[in-house]
Amino acid sequence: MGFSLDRAGFGMRLLAGVLDTLIIVIPIGVVVSLYTGTPSLNWTQGFTWNSLYLLYSIILPVIWGGFNIGKRLVNIRIKKTNGKELNLADMFFREFIGKFLIGYVTLGLSTVVSVFMIVFRKDKRAIHDFAAGTFVSNEG
């Protein structure tokens, strides 16, 4: 197993994240703007939005075999390092503990470190991947 070909790098992961966010935020933003009569992204700053997006990030990859919308579009997926199926606990550790909580406690420093880990490590695993025993695979 050669890590350089089967592991998704930073560019693909970033593109998947941007696509995922845009595909979710734009339609909801249009609906919110039509409802309120004012175009604004303020609704993405609150507890409710962040909680719903976190739930989406935890639940959809479990249901959809490691994909979320953005990852499906660029053909990369989250997998367990031990070959087992993803479960809710894995995704909770990955998304809530590994990304959100550690990112919050380190004031975002862990996010910067994770970028460097994905760019420079052969296995392309970030802090949140280690927290959950996961990696992101190129499927194409």
Tab-separated table of N, CA and C in Angstrom, residues 53-68 71 77-80 85-100 128-129 131-136:
chain	number	residue	atom	x	y	z
A	53	TYR	N	-24.395	21.630	11.798
A	53	TYR	CA	-23.306	21.253	10.885
A	53	TYR	C	-22.426	20.161	11.502
A	54	LEU	N	-22.203	20.237	12.795
A	54	LEU	CA	-21.448	19.191	13.482
A	54	LEU	C	-22.179	17.854	13.403
A	55	LEU	N	-23.482	17.856	13.628
A	55	LEU	CA	-24.270	16.628	13.501
A	55	LEU	C	-24.203	16.074	12.086
A	56	TYR	N	-24.318	16.943	11.088
A	56	TYR	CA	-24.178	16.540	9.682
A	56	TYR	C	-22.819	15.882	9.456
A	57	SER	N	-21.755	16.504	9.989
A	57	SER	CA	-20.392	15.998	9.802
A	57	SER	C	-20.156	14.656	10.490
A	58	ILE	N	-20.900	14.392	11.539
A	58	ILE	CA	-20.766	13.134	12.268
A	58	ILE	C	-21.642	12.043	11.658
A	59	ILE	N	-22.872	12.377	11.334
A	59	ILE	CA	-23.851	11.353	10.934
A	59	ILE	C	-23.738	10.949	9.464
A	60	LEU	N	-23.626	11.915	8.536
A	60	LEU	CA	-23.651	11.565	7.116
A	60	LEU	C	-22.543	10.600	6.703
A	61	PRO	N	-21.292	10.783	7.119
A	61	PRO	CA	-20.263	9.812	6.714
A	61	PRO	C	-20.537	8.385	7.226
A	62	VAL	N	-21.191	8.256	8.360
A	62	VAL	CA	-21.535	6.920	8.865
A	62	VAL	C	-22.592	6.288	7.966
A	63	ILE	N	-23.588	7.065	7.599
A	63	ILE	CA	-24.681	6.563	6.751
A	63	ILE	C	-24.205	6.327	5.319
A	64	TRP	N	-23.318	7.189	4.828
A	64	TRP	CA	-22.950	7.216	3.412
A	64	TRP	C	-21.565	6.623	3.144
A	65	GLY	N	-21.106	5.729	4.011
A	65	GLY	CA	-19.862	4.992	3.777
A	65	GLY	C	-18.603	5.832	3.735
A	66	GLY	N	-18.520	6.860	4.572
A	66	GLY	CA	-17.314	7.674	4.658
A	66	GLY	C	-17.359	8.955	3.849
A	67	PHE	N	-18.432	9.160	3.119
A	67	PHE	CA	-18.567	10.373	2.303
A	67	PHE	C	-19.462	11.404	2.993
A	68	ASN	N	-19.170	12.683	2.730
A	68	ASN	CA	-20.154	13.737	2.885
A	68	ASN	C	-20.331	14.300	1.479
A	71	LYS	N	-16.895	15.463	-0.165
A	71	LYS	CA	-16.001	14.328	-0.409
A	71	LYS	C	-16.519	13.454	-1.551
A	77	ARG	N	-12.862	9.653	0.536
A	77	ARG	CA	-13.726	9.224	1.639
A	77	ARG	C	-12.921	8.972	2.896
A	78	ILE	N	-13.609	9.070	4.030
A	78	ILE	CA	-13.026	8.782	5.334
A	78	ILE	C	-13.095	7.274	5.542
A	79	LYS	N	-11.976	6.693	5.962
A	79	LYS	CA	-11.935	5.261	6.246
A	79	LYS	C	-11.243	5.038	7.582
A	80	LYS	N	-11.528	3.896	8.198
A	80	LYS	CA	-10.841	3.487	9.423
A	80	LYS	C	-9.493	2.872	9.050
A	85	GLU	N	-15.815	-0.660	9.477
A	85	GLU	CA	-16.751	0.388	9.059
A	85	GLU	C	-16.726	1.546	10.058
A	86	LEU	N	-16.927	2.760	9.547
A	86	LEU	CA	-17.061	3.923	10.426
A	86	LEU	C	-18.313	3.790	11.274
A	87	ASN	N	-18.242	4.267	12.507
A	87	ASN	CA	-19.435	4.317	13.347
A	87	ASN	C	-19.545	5.709	13.972
A	88	LEU	N	-20.622	5.948	14.691
A	88	LEU	CA	-20.855	7.267	15.273
A	88	LEU	C	-19.762	7.672	16.258
A	89	ALA	N	-19.245	6.727	17.018
A	89	ALA	CA	-18.179	7.051	17.970
A	89	ALA	C	-16.925	7.516	17.231
A	90	ASP	N	-16.573	6.838	16.128
A	90	ASP	CA	-15.410	7.253	15.338
A	90	ASP	C	-15.567	8.686	14.857
A	91	MET	N	-16.722	8.974	14.299
A	91	MET	CA	-16.950	10.301	13.739
A	91	MET	C	-17.085	11.354	14.836
A	92	PHE	N	-17.603	10.991	16.008
A	92	PHE	CA	-17.643	11.917	17.139
A	92	PHE	C	-16.222	12.295	17.550
A	93	PHE	N	-15.337	11.293	17.666
A	93	PHE	CA	-13.951	11.572	18.031
A	93	PHE	C	-13.255	12.395	16.952
A	94	ARG	N	-13.544	12.106	15.704
A	94	ARG	CA	-12.906	12.817	14.596
A	94	ARG	C	-13.382	14.266	14.519
A	95	GLU	N	-14.682	14.470	14.474
A	95	GLU	CA	-15.229	15.795	14.221
A	95	GLU	C	-15.356	16.666	15.477
A	96	PHE	N	-15.885	16.100	16.566
A	96	PHE	CA	-16.079	16.907	17.768
A	96	PHE	C	-14.796	17.026	18.581
A	97	ILE	N	-14.219	15.896	18.951
A	97	ILE	CA	-13.001	15.948	19.774
A	97	ILE	C	-11.812	16.429	18.955
A	98	GLY	N	-11.527	15.756	17.829
A	98	GLY	CA	-10.325	16.033	17.044
A	98	GLY	C	-10.303	17.375	16.350
A	99	LYS	N	-11.431	17.798	15.816
A	99	LYS	CA	-11.472	19.091	15.123
A	99	LYS	C	-11.958	20.208	16.037
A	100	PHE	N	-13.188	20.099	16.519
A	100	PHE	CA	-13.797	21.206	17.252
A	100	PHE	C	-13.149	21.447	18.613
A	128	HIS	N	-7.141	15.144	13.874
A	128	HIS	CA	-8.468	14.541	14.003
A	128	HIS	C	-8.497	13.106	13.461
A	129	ASP	N	-7.658	12.797	12.486
A	129	ASP	CA	-7.566	11.415	11.999
A	129	ASP	C	-6.956	10.507	13.067
A	131	ALA	N	-7.108	11.046	16.290
A	131	ALA	CA	-8.074	10.959	17.379
A	131	ALA	C	-9.101	9.861	17.128
A	132	ALA	N	-9.418	9.617	15.859
A	132	ALA	CA	-10.480	8.655	15.513
A	132	ALA	C	-9.964	7.386	14.865
A	133	GLY	N	-8.674	7.293	14.583
A	133	GLY	CA	-8.157	6.124	13.881
A	133	GLY	C	-8.630	6.071	12.437
A	134	THR	N	-8.622	7.241	11.769
A	134	THR	CA	-9.105	7.329	10.399
A	134	THR	C	-8.036	7.889	9.462
A	135	PHE	N	-8.324	7.818	8.181
A	135	PHE	CA	-7.558	8.522	7.156
A	135	PHE	C	-8.529	8.849	6.037
A	136	VAL	N	-8.104	9.710	5.111
A	136	VAL	CA	-8.956	10.070	3.983
A	136	VAL	C	-8.317	9.467	2.736
